[in-house]
Coordinates of C-alpha atoms and ligand atoms in Angstrom, one line a residue:
M186 CA 0.7 8.5 37.1
R187 CA 1.8 8.3 33.4
P188 CA -1.4 7.4 31.5
I189 CA -0.7 5.6 28.2
Q190 CA -2.5 6.9 25.1
I191 CA -4.1 4.5 22.7
T192 CA -4.4 4.9 18.9
D193 CA -7.1 2.7 17.5
T194 CA -6.2 1.3 14.1
T195 CA -9.4 -0.7 13.4
L196 CA -10.5 1.7 10.6
R197 CA -7.2 1.4 8.6
D198 CA -4.6 -1.1 9.5
G199 CA -7.0 -3.5 11.2
H200 CA -8.9 -4.2 8.0
Q201 CA -5.9 -3.7 5.7
S202 CA -4.2 -6.5 7.6
L203 CA -7.1 -8.8 7.9
W204 CA -9.9 -8.0 5.5
A205 CA -7.9 -7.1 2.4
T206 CA -8.8 -3.4 3.1
R207 CA -12.4 -4.1 2.2
M208 CA -14.1 -2.3 5.1
E209 CA -16.8 0.1 3.8
T210 CA -17.7 3.5 5.1
S211 CA -21.2 2.3 5.8
D212 CA -19.7 -0.4 8.1
M213 CA -18.1 2.4 10.1
V214 CA -20.8 5.0 10.4
P215 CA -23.1 3.4 12.9
I216 CA -20.4 2.9 15.5
L217 CA -18.3 6.1 14.9
P218 CA -20.2 8.2 17.5
K219 CA -19.5 5.6 20.2
M220 CA -15.8 5.2 19.1
D221 CA -15.5 9.0 19.2
K222 CA -16.4 9.0 22.9
V223 CA -13.7 6.5 24.0
G224 CA -11.0 9.0 24.3
Y225 CA -8.4 7.5 21.9
W226 CA -5.4 9.7 21.3
A227 CA -6.2 9.3 17.6
M228 CA -8.1 6.9 15.3
E229 CA -6.1 5.7 12.3
A230 CA -8.8 5.9 9.7
W231 CA -7.2 6.8 6.3
G232 CA -4.3 6.4 4.1
G233 CA -2.2 3.3 3.5
A234 CA -4.0 1.1 1.0
T235 CA -7.5 2.4 1.9
F236 CA -7.3 5.2 -0.7
D237 CA -6.9 3.1 -3.8
T238 CA -9.1 0.3 -2.4
C239 CA -11.9 2.7 -2.2
L240 CA -11.5 3.6 -5.9
R241 CA -10.5 0.2 -7.2
F242 CA -12.9 -2.2 -5.3
L243 CA -15.5 -0.3 -3.3
D244 CA -16.7 2.3 -5.7
E245 CA -16.2 4.8 -2.9
N246 CA -14.8 8.3 -3.0
P247 CA -12.0 8.3 -0.4
W248 CA -12.3 12.0 0.3
E249 CA -16.0 11.5 1.0
R250 CA -15.1 8.7 3.4
L251 CA -12.8 11.0 5.3
R252 CA -15.4 13.7 5.6
T253 CA -18.0 11.2 6.7
I254 CA -15.7 9.8 9.4
K255 CA -14.9 13.3 10.6
K256 CA -18.5 14.3 10.7
H257 CA -19.5 11.3 12.9
A258 CA -16.4 11.4 15.0
P259 CA -15.6 15.1 15.4
N260 CA -13.8 14.9 18.7
T261 CA -11.1 12.3 18.1
P262 CA -8.1 13.3 16.0
L263 CA -8.0 11.3 12.8
K264 CA -4.7 9.9 11.7
M265 CA -3.4 8.7 8.3
L266 CA -0.5 6.6 7.1
T267 CA 1.5 8.1 4.3
R268 CA 4.5 6.8 2.4
G269 CA 6.2 10.2 2.2
Q270 CA 7.0 11.1 -1.4
N271 CA 4.8 8.2 -2.5
L272 CA 1.8 9.5 -0.5
V273 CA -0.8 6.7 -0.6
G274 CA 0.5 5.4 -4.0
Y275 CA 3.4 3.3 -5.1
K276 CA 5.7 5.7 -6.9
H277 CA 7.2 9.2 -6.2
Y278 CA 4.9 12.2 -6.8
S279 CA 6.1 15.7 -7.4
D280 CA 6.6 18.1 -4.5
E281 CA 3.7 20.1 -5.7
I282 CA 1.3 17.1 -5.6
V283 CA 2.7 16.1 -2.2
H284 CA 2.0 19.6 -0.8
R285 CA -1.5 19.9 -2.3
F286 CA -2.5 16.3 -1.3
T287 CA -1.4 17.0 2.3
A288 CA -3.2 20.3 2.5
A289 CA -6.3 18.7 1.2
S290 CA -6.1 15.8 3.7
Y291 CA -5.8 18.3 6.5
R292 CA -8.7 20.4 5.2
N293 CA -10.9 17.3 4.9
G294 CA -10.4 16.3 8.5
L295 CA -7.0 14.7 9.2
E296 CA -4.8 15.9 12.0
V297 CA -2.1 13.3 12.5
F298 CA 0.2 12.3 9.6
R299 CA 2.3 9.2 10.2
V300 CA 5.0 9.4 7.5
F301 CA 7.3 6.5 6.7
D302 CA 9.8 5.7 3.9
A303 CA 10.5 2.0 3.1
L304 CA 14.3 2.8 3.1
N305 CA 14.3 5.3 6.0
D306 CA 15.7 7.7 3.4
I307 CA 15.0 11.2 4.9
R308 CA 15.0 12.8 1.5
N309 CA 11.7 10.9 0.7
V310 CA 10.1 12.4 3.8
K311 CA 11.2 16.0 3.5
S312 CA 8.5 17.3 1.2
S313 CA 5.7 15.6 3.2
A314 CA 7.1 17.1 6.5
E315 CA 7.1 20.6 5.1
A316 CA 3.6 20.2 3.8
I317 CA 2.3 18.9 7.1
L318 CA 3.9 21.7 9.1
E319 CA 2.6 24.2 6.6
A320 CA -1.0 22.8 6.9
G321 CA -0.8 22.8 10.7
G322 CA -1.0 19.0 11.2
H323 CA 0.9 16.7 13.6
F324 CA 3.9 15.3 11.8
Q325 CA 4.7 11.8 13.2
G326 CA 8.1 10.8 11.8
T327 CA 8.4 7.0 11.4
I328 CA 11.2 4.5 11.7
S329 CA 10.6 1.4 9.5
Y330 CA 12.0 -1.3 11.8
T331 CA 13.9 -4.2 10.4
I332 CA 16.8 -6.5 11.3
S333 CA 20.1 -6.6 9.4
P334 CA 23.8 -6.1 10.1
V335 CA 23.5 -2.4 9.2
H336 CA 20.3 -1.7 11.1
T337 CA 21.4 -1.0 14.7
I338 CA 19.6 0.7 17.5
D339 CA 21.9 3.6 17.0
S340 CA 21.1 3.8 13.3
F341 CA 17.4 4.1 14.1
V342 CA 18.0 6.7 16.7
E343 CA 20.1 8.7 14.3
Y344 CA 17.3 8.5 11.7
A345 CA 14.8 9.7 14.4
Q346 CA 17.1 12.6 15.0
Q347 CA 16.9 13.5 11.3
L348 CA 13.1 13.3 11.6
K349 CA 13.2 15.7 14.5
E350 CA 15.3 18.1 12.5
L351 CA 12.6 18.1 9.9
G352 CA 10.2 19.2 12.6
A353 CA 8.6 15.9 13.7
H354 CA 6.2 16.3 16.7
S355 CA 6.6 12.6 17.6
I356 CA 8.4 9.4 16.6
C357 CA 6.7 6.2 15.6
C358 CA 8.5 2.8 15.7
K359 CA 6.8 0.9 12.9
D360 CA 7.2 -2.9 13.2
M361 CA 5.3 -3.9 10.1
A362 CA 6.7 -7.4 10.0
G363 CA 6.3 -8.3 13.7
M364 CA 10.1 -8.7 14.1
M365 CA 10.6 -6.4 17.1
T366 CA 11.3 -8.2 20.4
P367 CA 10.6 -6.9 23.9
Y368 CA 14.2 -6.2 25.0
V369 CA 15.1 -4.5 21.7
T370 CA 11.9 -2.4 22.1
E371 CA 13.1 -1.4 25.6
E372 CA 16.5 -0.4 24.4
L373 CA 15.2 1.5 21.4
V374 CA 12.6 3.4 23.3
T375 CA 15.0 4.2 26.1
K376 CA 17.5 5.7 23.7
L377 CA 14.8 7.6 21.7
K378 CA 13.4 9.2 24.8
K379 CA 16.9 10.1 26.1
E380 CA 18.6 11.2 22.9
V381 CA 15.7 12.5 20.7
G382 CA 13.4 13.6 23.4
L383 CA 10.1 13.4 21.4
P384 CA 7.0 11.5 22.3
V385 CA 7.3 7.9 21.2
Q386 CA 4.5 5.8 19.7
L387 CA 4.8 2.0 19.1
H388 CA 3.2 0.4 16.1
C389 CA 3.6 -3.4 16.3
H390 CA 1.9 -6.1 14.3
Y391 CA 0.9 -9.1 16.3
I392 CA 1.9 -11.9 13.9
G393 CA 4.0 -14.2 16.1
G394 CA 2.7 -12.7 19.3
M395 CA 5.5 -10.4 20.5
A396 CA 3.6 -7.2 20.2
P397 CA 2.0 -7.0 23.7
M398 CA 5.3 -7.8 25.3
N399 CA 7.0 -5.2 23.2
Y400 CA 4.3 -2.7 24.3
L401 CA 4.8 -3.5 27.9
K402 CA 8.6 -3.2 27.8
G403 CA 8.3 -0.1 25.7
I404 CA 5.8 1.5 28.1
E405 CA 8.1 0.8 31.0
A406 CA 10.9 2.4 29.0
G407 CA 8.9 5.6 28.4
A408 CA 6.7 5.0 25.3
D409 CA 3.8 7.4 25.3
T410 CA 1.3 5.9 22.9
I411 CA 0.6 2.4 21.5
D412 CA -1.4 1.2 18.5
T413 CA -4.2 -1.3 19.0
A414 CA -7.3 -2.5 17.2
V415 CA -10.7 -3.6 18.4
V416 CA -10.5 -7.3 19.3
A417 CA -12.7 -8.3 16.3
L418 CA -10.0 -6.9 14.0
A419 CA -6.9 -7.6 16.1
F420 CA -4.2 -10.3 16.3
G421 CA -2.7 -12.2 13.4
N422 CA -1.3 -9.8 10.9
S423 CA -3.1 -6.9 12.7
Q424 CA -2.3 -5.0 15.9
P425 CA -2.9 -6.5 19.4
A426 CA -6.4 -6.0 20.9
G427 CA -6.9 -2.7 22.6
E428 CA -9.1 -4.4 25.2
T429 CA -6.1 -6.6 26.3
L430 CA -3.8 -3.6 26.8
V431 CA -6.4 -1.4 28.5
A432 CA -7.1 -4.3 31.0
A433 CA -3.4 -5.0 31.5
L434 CA -2.6 -1.4 32.4
R435 CA -5.7 -0.8 34.6
D436 CA -5.0 0.3 38.2
T437 CA -1.3 0.9 37.4
Q438 CA 0.6 4.1 36.9
Y439 CA 0.0 3.5 33.2
D440 CA -3.8 3.3 33.4
T441 CA -5.2 4.4 30.1
G442 CA -8.4 5.7 31.7
L443 CA -10.5 4.2 28.9
D444 CA -13.9 2.8 29.8
F445 CA -13.6 -0.9 29.4
D446 CA -17.3 -1.5 29.1
K447 CA -17.6 0.9 26.3
L448 CA -14.8 -0.9 24.5
I449 CA -16.7 -4.1 24.8
E450 CA -19.8 -2.6 23.3
I451 CA -17.8 -1.4 20.4
A452 CA -16.1 -4.8 20.0
E453 CA -19.5 -6.4 19.9
Y454 CA -20.6 -4.2 17.0
W455 CA -17.4 -5.0 15.0
E456 CA -17.7 -8.7 15.8
G457 CA -21.2 -8.5 14.2
V458 CA -19.8 -6.8 11.1
R459 CA -17.0 -9.4 10.9
T460 CA -19.3 -12.4 11.0
A461 CA -21.9 -10.9 8.7
K462 CA -19.2 -10.2 6.1
G463 CA -17.6 -13.6 6.6
Y464 CA -14.1 -12.5 7.4
K465 CA -11.7 -14.7 9.4
R466 CA -10.3 -13.4 12.7
G467 CA -6.6 -12.8 13.1
T468 CA -4.7 -15.9 14.1
T469 CA -1.1 -16.9 14.7
S470 CA 0.0 -19.9 12.7
L471 CA 3.2 -21.9 12.3
L472 CA 4.0 -19.7 9.3
S473 CA 3.7 -16.6 11.6
L474 CA 6.3 -18.0 13.9
E475 CA 8.7 -19.0 11.2
V476 CA 9.4 -15.3 10.7
Y477 CA 11.8 -15.5 13.6
S478 CA 13.8 -18.0 11.7
H479 CA 13.8 -16.8 8.0
Q480 CA 12.8 -13.1 8.7
V481 CA 10.4 -13.1 5.8
P482 CA 7.3 -11.0 6.9
G483 CA 3.9 -12.7 6.8
G484 CA 2.4 -10.4 4.3
M485 CA 5.2 -11.1 1.9
M486 CA 5.0 -14.8 2.5
S487 CA 1.4 -15.0 1.3
N488 CA 2.4 -13.1 -1.8
L489 CA 5.3 -15.5 -2.6
V490 CA 3.0 -18.5 -2.1
S491 CA 0.6 -17.1 -4.7
Q492 CA 3.4 -16.1 -7.1
L493 CA 4.7 -19.6 -7.0
E494 CA 1.3 -21.2 -7.4
I495 CA 0.8 -19.2 -10.6
Q496 CA 4.2 -20.5 -11.8
N497 CA 3.2 -24.1 -10.9
A498 CA 6.2 -24.1 -8.7
S499 CA 4.8 -24.2 -5.2
E500 CA 7.3 -26.9 -4.1
R501 CA 10.1 -24.4 -4.6
L502 CA 9.1 -22.2 -1.7
P503 CA 11.9 -23.5 0.6
E504 CA 14.5 -22.5 -2.0
V505 CA 12.9 -19.1 -2.4
L506 CA 13.0 -18.6 1.4
K507 CA 16.7 -19.3 1.3
E508 CA 17.2 -17.0 -1.6
I509 CA 15.5 -13.9 -0.1
P510 CA 18.1 -13.2 2.6
K511 CA 20.9 -13.6 -0.1
V512 CA 19.2 -11.1 -2.4
R513 CA 18.4 -8.7 0.4
A514 CA 22.0 -8.7 1.5
E515 CA 23.2 -8.2 -2.1
V516 CA 21.0 -5.1 -2.5
G517 CA 22.0 -3.4 0.8
Y518 CA 19.4 -4.8 3.3
P519 CA 16.3 -2.8 2.5
P520 CA 13.5 -3.2 5.1
L521 CA 11.0 -5.7 3.6
V522 CA 8.0 -3.4 3.4
T523 CA 6.0 -2.1 0.4
P524 CA 7.5 -1.8 -2.2
M525 CA 10.8 -3.4 -1.3
S526 CA 9.1 -6.6 -0.1
Q527 CA 7.6 -7.2 -3.6
I528 CA 10.8 -6.2 -5.4
V529 CA 13.1 -8.4 -3.3
G530 CA 10.6 -11.2 -3.3
T531 CA 10.1 -11.3 -7.0
Q532 CA 13.8 -11.1 -7.7
S533 CA 14.3 -14.1 -5.4
V534 CA 11.5 -16.1 -7.2
L535 CA 13.1 -15.2 -10.6
N536 CA 16.6 -16.3 -9.4
V537 CA 15.2 -19.7 -8.3
L538 CA 12.9 -20.3 -11.3
T539 CA 15.4 -19.3 -13.9
G540 CA 18.1 -21.4 -12.3
K541 CA 20.5 -18.5 -13.0
R542 CA 20.8 -15.9 -10.3
W543 CA 20.3 -12.3 -11.6
S544 CA 19.8 -13.4 -15.2
I545 CA 16.5 -11.5 -15.3
V546 CA 16.3 -8.2 -13.4
P547 CA 12.9 -6.5 -13.5
Q548 CA 12.7 -2.7 -14.1
E549 CA 11.7 -2.0 -10.5
M550 CA 14.8 -3.8 -9.2
R551 CA 17.0 -1.9 -11.7
D552 CA 15.5 1.4 -10.5
Y553 CA 16.1 0.5 -6.9
V554 CA 19.7 -0.7 -7.5
L555 CA 20.4 2.6 -9.3
G556 CA 19.0 4.7 -6.4
Y557 CA 15.7 5.8 -7.8
Y558 CA 13.8 4.6 -4.8
G559 CA 16.2 6.2 -2.4
L560 CA 19.5 5.3 -0.9
P561 CA 20.0 1.6 -0.1
P562 CA 20.8 1.1 3.6
A563 CA 24.2 -0.5 2.7
P564 CA 26.1 -0.6 -0.6
I565 CA 24.8 -2.8 -3.4
N566 CA 26.9 -5.8 -4.3
E567 CA 29.4 -4.8 -7.0
D568 CA 28.6 -7.5 -9.5
V569 CA 24.9 -6.8 -9.2
L570 CA 25.5 -3.1 -9.6
A571 CA 27.7 -3.7 -12.7
K572 CA 25.2 -5.9 -14.3
V573 CA 22.3 -3.5 -13.8
I574 CA 24.4 -0.6 -15.1
K575 CA 25.3 -2.6 -18.2
D576 CA 21.8 -3.9 -18.8
S577 CA 20.1 -0.6 -18.4
G578 CA 22.7 1.6 -19.9
K579 CA 22.2 4.0 -16.9
E580 CA 24.5 5.2 -14.2
P581 CA 23.4 5.2 -10.5
L582 CA 21.6 8.4 -9.5
D583 CA 23.8 11.0 -7.9
P584 CA 23.1 10.8 -4.1
S585 CA 22.9 14.6 -4.0
I586 CA 19.7 14.4 -6.1
A587 CA 16.6 13.4 -4.2
P588 CA 14.7 10.8 -6.3
G589 CA 11.4 12.7 -5.7
S590 CA 12.8 15.8 -7.3
L591 CA 13.0 14.0 -10.7
V592 CA 9.2 14.0 -10.8
T593 CA 8.1 17.4 -12.1
T594 CA 4.4 16.8 -12.9
T595 CA 2.6 20.0 -12.0
Y596 CA -0.9 20.2 -10.6
A597 CA -2.0 22.3 -13.6
E598 CA -0.9 19.5 -16.0
V599 CA -2.9 16.9 -14.2
E600 CA -5.9 19.3 -13.9
E601 CA -5.9 19.9 -17.6
E602 CA -5.6 16.2 -18.4
I603 CA -8.6 15.1 -16.4
G604 CA -10.6 18.2 -17.5
D605 CA -14.3 18.6 -16.7
L606 CA -14.6 15.2 -15.1
A607 CA -13.0 16.7 -11.9
K608 CA -15.2 18.9 -10.0
S609 CA -12.9 19.7 -7.1
E610 CA -9.2 19.8 -6.2
E611 CA -9.8 16.5 -4.4
D612 CA -11.0 15.0 -7.7
V613 CA -7.8 16.2 -9.5
L614 CA -5.6 14.9 -6.7
M615 CA -7.3 11.5 -6.8
Y616 CA -6.5 11.4 -10.6
A617 CA -2.9 12.5 -10.0
L618 CA -2.4 9.5 -7.8
F619 CA -4.4 6.8 -9.5
P620 CA -5.2 8.0 -13.0
N621 CA -7.0 4.9 -14.3
E622 CA -9.0 4.1 -11.2
A623 CA -9.9 7.8 -10.6
R624 CA -11.0 8.3 -14.2
A625 CA -13.2 5.3 -14.1
Y626 CA -14.6 6.4 -10.8
L627 CA -15.3 9.9 -11.9
E628 CA -16.9 8.7 -15.2
R629 CA -19.2 6.4 -13.2
H630 CA -20.2 9.2 -11.0
H631 CA -20.2 12.1 -13.4
G632 CA -23.3 14.1 -12.9
D633 CA -24.2 12.2 -9.8
V634 CA -25.5 14.0 -6.8
E635 CA -23.2 13.4 -3.9
D636 CA -23.5 10.1 -2.1
K637 CA -23.9 10.6 1.6
I638 CA -24.6 8.4 4.5
F639 CA -27.1 9.8 7.0
M640 CA -27.4 9.1 10.7
T641 CA -30.3 8.9 13.0
G642 CA -31.1 12.5 14.0
D643 CA -29.9 14.1 10.8
E644 CA -32.3 16.6 9.4
A645 CA -33.0 16.9 5.8
N646 CA -35.5 18.0 3.2
V647 CA -36.5 15.4 0.8
D648 CA -37.2 15.8 -2.9
R649 CA -38.7 12.6 -4.0
E650 CA -38.1 11.4 -7.5
D651 CA -41.8 11.8 -8.3
E652 CA -41.2 15.4 -7.5
E653 CA -43.4 15.5 -4.4
T654 CA -41.6 17.3 -1.7
M655 CA -41.5 16.0 1.8
D656 CA -40.2 17.7 4.9
V657 CA -38.4 15.1 6.9
R658 CA -37.0 16.0 10.3
H659 CA -35.4 12.8 11.3
I660 CA -33.7 10.0 9.5
E661 CA -36.1 7.3 10.8
T662 CA -39.0 9.2 9.3
L663 CA -37.0 9.5 6.1
I664 CA -36.3 5.8 5.9
K665 CA -40.0 5.0 6.6
A666 CA -41.0 7.4 3.8
L667 CA -38.5 5.8 1.5
D668 CA -39.8 2.3 2.4
S669 CA -43.4 3.2 1.7
S670 CA -42.8 5.3 -1.3
G671 CA -41.6 2.4 -3.5
V672 CA -38.9 4.5 -5.1
A673 CA -35.3 3.3 -5.0
E674 CA -33.7 6.6 -4.6
V675 CA -34.5 10.0 -3.2
V676 CA -32.6 13.2 -3.5
I677 CA -32.2 15.2 -0.4
S678 CA -31.3 18.8 -0.3
E679 CA -29.4 19.9 2.7
G680 CA -28.5 23.6 2.5
D681 CA -27.0 24.1 -0.9
S682 CA -25.9 20.6 -1.5
Q683 CA -27.9 17.8 -2.8
V684 CA -27.4 14.2 -1.7
A685 CA -28.8 11.0 -2.9
L686 CA -30.2 8.4 -0.4
R687 CA -30.7 5.0 -1.9
K688 CA -32.9 2.4 -0.4
A689 CA -31.1 -0.5 1.0
N690 CA -30.7 -3.4 -1.5
A691 CA -31.9 -1.1 -4.4
P692 CA -29.8 -1.6 -7.5
G693 CA -26.6 0.3 -7.3
T694 CA -26.7 0.6 -3.5
A695 CA -23.7 -1.5 -2.7
P696 CA -21.0 -2.4 -5.2
A697 CA -20.3 -6.1 -5.2
V698 CA -17.4 -6.8 -2.9
P699 CA -15.6 -10.1 -3.6
A700 CA -15.8 -11.9 -0.3
A701 CA -12.5 -12.7 1.2
A702 CA -10.7 -11.4 -1.9
P703 CA -7.0 -11.9 -2.0
V704 CA -4.9 -9.1 -0.5
A705 CA -4.3 -6.5 -3.1
V706 CA -0.6 -5.9 -3.4
P707 CA -0.4 -3.4 -6.2
A708 CA 2.8 -3.7 -8.2
P709 CA 5.2 -0.9 -7.5
T710 CA 5.7 1.5 -10.4
V711 CA 4.9 -1.0 -13.1
A712 CA 5.5 0.4 -16.6
P713 CA 2.2 0.6 -18.5
A714 CA 1.5 -2.7 -20.2
P715 CA 2.4 -2.5 -23.9
V716 CA -0.8 -2.5 -25.9
V717 CA -1.1 -5.1 -28.6
E718 CA -1.1 -3.3 -31.9
A719 CA -2.3 -4.2 -35.3
A720 CA 1.0 -4.9 -37.0
P721 CA 2.6 -7.9 -35.2
A722 CA 6.2 -8.8 -35.5
P723 CA 6.8 -10.9 -38.6
V724 CA 6.4 -14.5 -37.7
T725 CA 8.0 -17.0 -39.8
E726 CA 7.2 -20.6 -39.3
V727 CA 9.7 -23.2 -39.8
A728 CA 8.8 -26.9 -39.5
A729 CA 10.5 -28.4 -36.4
D730 CA 12.5 -30.9 -38.4
E731 CA 13.8 -28.2 -40.7
R732 CA 15.4 -26.2 -37.9
P733 CA 19.2 -26.4 -38.1
A734 CA 20.7 -28.1 -35.1
N735 CA 22.7 -25.0 -34.0
W736 CA 19.6 -22.9 -33.5
I737 CA 19.0 -22.1 -29.9
A738 CA 15.5 -21.8 -28.4
V739 CA 14.9 -18.7 -26.2
T740 CA 12.3 -20.0 -23.7
A741 CA 9.9 -18.4 -21.2
P742 CA 11.6 -18.7 -17.8
M743 CA 8.2 -18.5 -16.1
V744 CA 4.5 -18.2 -16.8
G745 CA 3.6 -14.8 -18.2
T746 CA 2.6 -12.6 -21.1
F747 CA 4.9 -12.0 -24.1
Y748 CA 5.5 -8.5 -25.5
D749 CA 7.7 -7.7 -28.5
K750 CA 8.4 -4.1 -27.5
P751 CA 9.1 -2.1 -24.3
S752 CA 6.1 0.2 -24.7
P753 CA 3.3 0.8 -27.2
E754 CA 5.2 3.7 -28.8
S755 CA 8.5 1.9 -29.3
A756 CA 9.8 -0.3 -32.1
P757 CA 9.9 -4.1 -31.5
F758 CA 13.1 -5.3 -29.8
V759 CA 14.0 -7.6 -32.7
A760 CA 12.8 -8.9 -36.1
V761 CA 13.8 -12.0 -37.9
G762 CA 17.3 -11.5 -39.4
D763 CA 18.4 -9.0 -36.7
T764 CA 21.8 -9.5 -35.1
V765 CA 21.9 -9.2 -31.3
K766 CA 24.7 -9.0 -28.9
A767 CA 25.0 -11.2 -25.8
G768 CA 22.9 -9.7 -23.0
D769 CA 20.6 -7.8 -25.4
A770 CA 16.9 -7.8 -24.7
V771 CA 14.8 -9.6 -27.3
C772 CA 11.4 -9.2 -25.7
I773 CA 9.5 -8.6 -22.5
L774 CA 7.7 -11.2 -20.3
E775 CA 5.2 -9.7 -17.9
A776 CA 5.0 -12.0 -14.9
M777 CA 4.2 -11.5 -11.3
K778 CA 3.0 -7.9 -12.1
L779 CA 6.5 -7.0 -13.3
M780 CA 8.0 -6.4 -16.7
S781 CA 11.1 -8.4 -17.2
E782 CA 13.4 -8.3 -20.3
I783 CA 14.4 -11.6 -21.7
T784 CA 18.0 -11.5 -23.0
V785 CA 20.1 -13.7 -25.3
E786 CA 23.2 -15.4 -23.9
E787 CA 25.6 -15.0 -26.8
D788 CA 25.9 -12.9 -29.9
S789 CA 23.4 -14.3 -32.4
V790 CA 21.0 -13.8 -35.3
V791 CA 17.3 -14.0 -34.8
R792 CA 16.0 -16.8 -37.0
E793 CA 12.4 -17.4 -36.0
I794 CA 9.8 -15.7 -33.7
L795 CA 7.0 -17.9 -32.5
C796 CA 4.9 -15.4 -30.4
E797 CA 2.9 -12.4 -30.9
S798 CA 2.5 -9.5 -28.4
G799 CA -0.1 -10.4 -25.8
D800 CA 0.5 -14.2 -26.1
A801 CA 0.2 -16.1 -22.8
L802 CA 3.2 -18.2 -22.2
G803 CA 3.8 -21.2 -20.0
F804 CA 7.0 -22.2 -18.3
G805 CA 9.5 -23.3 -20.9
D806 CA 7.5 -22.3 -23.9
V807 CA 9.7 -21.4 -26.9
I808 CA 9.6 -17.7 -27.7
M809 CA 12.0 -17.6 -30.6
Y810 CA 15.0 -19.3 -32.1
V811 CA 18.4 -17.6 -32.5
E812 CA 21.5 -18.8 -34.3
P813 CA 24.9 -18.1 -32.6
A814 CA 26.8 -15.7 -34.8
Ligands
CO1015 CO1 0.9 -1.4 10.2

């Protein structure tokens, strides 16, 4: 017998893949005790996009979510997904922040840390690994699986070996785009087991439907653990259904031993939540299957479609799909996972829309090309590299310098910045990762008593708002008392801590959640949007018929917002009368969540500027006129 272990991903990847990460803690609490009794190897319940979605859209404290899950599911190890040096954010954080965040995650209830880097660059994982081992957690080193001429089975095994050297307890093969195939899985798992010797976990997204076959071949080859979701949050962009795998392996040497009837009861609960909230179930479409032809992951595809819609250029999708593999090859075949999927996708859209490949290179792509995200899997195309070096005036980062080591923000600096608003280390860390969102959250809840979700059977003393004190033994009694009291909120003291219990449907109970909101794909390391300031660039107006014939219009290559300077503190790029050299930036266009510099094609003199910072521009709108020098 070699029982297969199951990690349930419903509480993290399931809703991140299908519900735009909008599952609320109150959705989870009623079913957690039952899920806790299943005997999962772990429940993936935190990390990934859940942290910032809690702050941004759900008005929830992510740390409180973690503590609540742990409280109601104390027996099952909780797992999180982290992006190494990027933690649960979209840029590198300093080693100190990585260490403190990891220690705090462990302290608040996490045990298993699945760490991946989009580029499989071991330097971006090192600090996380040290912090996890120091805290006493399980370090699951992760391979970001992709297909390219430089990504071979041996290259993945070699990376797994590096993860082992950092102290990994297990290895995860992460197939975020659903591109793994059964016989590749078999070969990869066989080699990992033989050459690396650590437990192997498979994380496949269903998408085109290969995942259950991959799991079966992987299990036969020695995989120890597989990731599945409850059927209501399975299939499509999510994981395969746990119920399917448990049934498939029953009465074999791989029998999971999980109680199928219990799984069905849990599935019924989630199906109820799904229908009540109006979310679609995971499905496989023609688009999902096309991934085997163009290799553009599903999540990235929906992003491209919406970018092109905004640009009024939906009909150009086929060109963009042809452009993506070209761009990806030119920049060394990065796996198309966050943030590389956005960076490569946007560059491809720009290349198609401008009609001149690489004429506009957003800051994020420049940083990637110069090595600031990590080492590209293969060398960058020489022409692209030369152009980026020339445009940015920067040399590539010395490979002996880890990109994360360039970030030196200390905890003390962040703590001072947020000041009294933060009441705990967790609050400070929240601010370190998402300054704007965390500040807004902390301001909204400043002086609040702690929000807490109670379960039937919890005991509490109740301090009613009208100051009568009630002794309430059980939660049903409490809810009845609340219903009959006519007050919207009661404050409960439990030991030293005070918590607020709000009556359902009372104002402020549930933050409005946009139903079926678009998937939030936060822009990677976007420079802060320049603020429109009082003194705009001088604008001279010349009547159209008075413009000399040799003036050249600089136009917006796409729909976006015009800025005359790179940041609020800097001087404008140009003023009327300035001389500019070919390739010089004259303004910024913010489009598709990225800041792109617009350049002039030949040495010229700026003759007329038609826009002011903050102006919304359409495709082809004239920004300024220049006269060739
Ligand atoms: Co996933």
